[in-house]
Amino acid sequence: MRTSPHPTPEAAPAFNFGAGGWRCEEVPLADLAARYGTPLYCYSRARLLSNYRRLAKAFPAPARICYSVKANPNLSILRELAAAGAGFDVVSEGELWRVLRAGGAASRTVFAGVGKTRSALEAAIDAGLFMLNVESLGELGQILDLAGGVPSGHDALPVALRVNPDVDPGTHRYITTGKRENKFGLERDSFRTALDMLRGARGVHLAGIHAHIGSQVGTTTPYAEAVERLLALVAEAREAGFAPEWVNAGGGFALSYDGTEVPSPAAYAAAILPPLAEAGLKLVLEIGRAIAGDAGALVTRVLYVKEHADRTVWITDAGMNDLLRPSLYGAWHRIWPAHLPESSGAGEISALKPVDVAGPICESSDYFALGRPLPPVHAGDCLAVFDTGAYGMSMASQYNSHPRPAEVLVDGCEVRLIRRRETLEDLVRGEEV
Ligand code: LLP
């Protein structure tokens, strides 16, 4: 049996090549495609949970790992993680609603987001969150207004001030969030003003300081820098008479999409935990990609093989509407025919030829790969687009009026449909004529 070329050590293998071709745990992708149709997202339960457990081991209590719901908000994914002990990181009233609906605890949920509506703030205050992350002075004003009206006897609302540490995470500019020019968090002066606003405020207490510097952060140094800056702000808050207990260092741990080495959870922990422990602070993390990313693959069928302008183009039934990352960020995902072993040592694959893997959408950026060396396939064959468990389905749309894909969760040789394929009726749900 062959496994993924870049398995994470200690983690349960999600995808492997064995009887029936590429499989998710014990189930051939081709069987899943035949049973549930394509495009199809499939997730390995074992991998999802082992990714979470590796993090929980590297960051033991009192540190708290909050799963970032935006990465993959499916109720079944949330339920599995809640049962494993995860907290949650939400950024909208909808995400909070999902968490509660999935049985997640509000008391383990943090709420970030640069544009929280009044109704979201009310829902957050009602729910009894672990921490509400404040992104601007205007938002703090609204929170004070709302929390001031909460009848006394209720616990004060724990808030964290999200600051912008002006640290370069060295990632794609669309997913860089902690540089000064990014819209997120409070600048230093605003931080001071926020402390002034919180002083003597009713119904609210400063529980922590928060920063999220970006996503797919492939080195530990930016975290060490961010923590240093956060500690300076904690010191300032302490001098001003506050006693924040928590530092929320956000998310962003990287996933190796192409086999290049990324830091292990333990390596991130070594950069983040010691300075916090020394300052008597507890850590919160908001991790999405590193929990869900490599637990998922998108299975798509080749509709046509087209020779075009001296190129070979495979037109697949999945497109940027199902998986936006390649079109939006130029992201690289490993793609391989579901029935063929990897090239190394496999005699039957005599020639890899550069192909463009293109979706059906009427946009010139609708490609999963350009000039990618791949073994020949025929129309009707299935491809696996790996490492799409995070920011795959969660960013899918019905663009060009394609119903969104189905999702399945695989547990050994068992398969659970966790979201049915959308129908044409779903396309017009809510519309009026
Ligand atoms: N906390 C906050 C405040 C965030 O904004 C995010 C992600 C996270 C935590 C989780 O980050 P993670 O651990 O998953 O890197 N769609 C992009 C990623 C956008 C991330 C947005 N914020 C992509 O496909 O790469």
XYZ file of C-alpha atoms and ligand atoms in Angstrom, residues 66-71 89-91 112-113 133 135 162 172 174-175 177 184 210-217 223 248-254 257 285-291 324-325 328-329 331 333 390-392 394-395, ligand 1:
79
model
C -10.501 26.650 18.976
C -11.315 25.203 15.554
C -11.765 27.975 13.018
C -15.199 27.247 11.613
C -14.656 29.157 8.363
C -12.227 26.466 7.200
C -13.560 30.289 16.527
C -16.449 31.975 14.717
C -16.702 35.156 12.675
C -13.637 37.403 15.857
C -14.598 39.330 12.725
C -12.682 39.694 20.136
C -11.766 44.766 16.288
C -7.713 42.290 18.799
C 0.100 35.369 0.219
C -4.692 38.028 0.348
C -4.326 36.042 3.557
C -3.927 40.017 8.232
C -7.917 44.004 11.073
C -5.810 38.800 20.466
C -3.944 38.896 17.176
C -4.249 36.826 14.007
C -1.338 37.546 11.691
C -2.386 35.519 8.660
C -2.988 32.090 7.242
C -0.593 29.477 5.851
C 2.260 30.957 7.926
C 4.494 34.091 15.848
C -5.147 34.594 21.682
C -2.451 34.094 19.035
C -4.982 33.440 16.241
C -4.518 30.717 13.676
C -2.513 30.295 10.511
C -0.448 27.141 11.042
C 0.666 25.951 7.637
C 0.504 21.339 -0.006
C -5.367 29.339 19.258
C -7.833 29.537 16.379
C -6.786 26.828 13.946
C -8.587 25.952 10.738
C -6.396 24.735 7.888
C -4.048 22.611 9.997
C -7.035 20.656 11.340
C -11.781 28.676 -5.425
C -8.259 28.541 -4.035
C -8.169 33.253 -6.191
C -4.702 32.759 -4.733
C -2.848 28.011 -4.880
C -3.068 21.505 -4.962
C -10.152 23.546 4.470
C -11.427 26.514 2.457
C -12.795 24.166 -0.191
C -16.654 26.619 2.687
C -15.812 28.937 -0.212
N -8.537 33.394 13.203
C -8.926 34.410 12.419
C -9.291 35.679 13.026
C -8.947 34.229 11.020
O -9.318 35.253 10.255
C -8.573 32.990 10.461
C -8.583 32.793 9.012
C -8.214 31.950 11.327
C -8.201 32.192 12.699
C -7.848 30.556 10.851
O -6.738 30.527 10.045
P -6.098 29.102 9.601
O -5.632 28.396 10.840
O -7.136 28.327 8.907
O -5.003 29.504 8.692
N -9.396 31.252 2.266
C -7.979 31.300 2.561
C -7.688 31.367 4.030
C -8.352 32.565 4.693
C -8.144 32.595 6.175
C -9.028 33.612 6.796
N -8.891 33.709 8.200
C -7.321 30.109 1.894
O -7.996 29.319 1.241
O -6.114 29.950 1.973
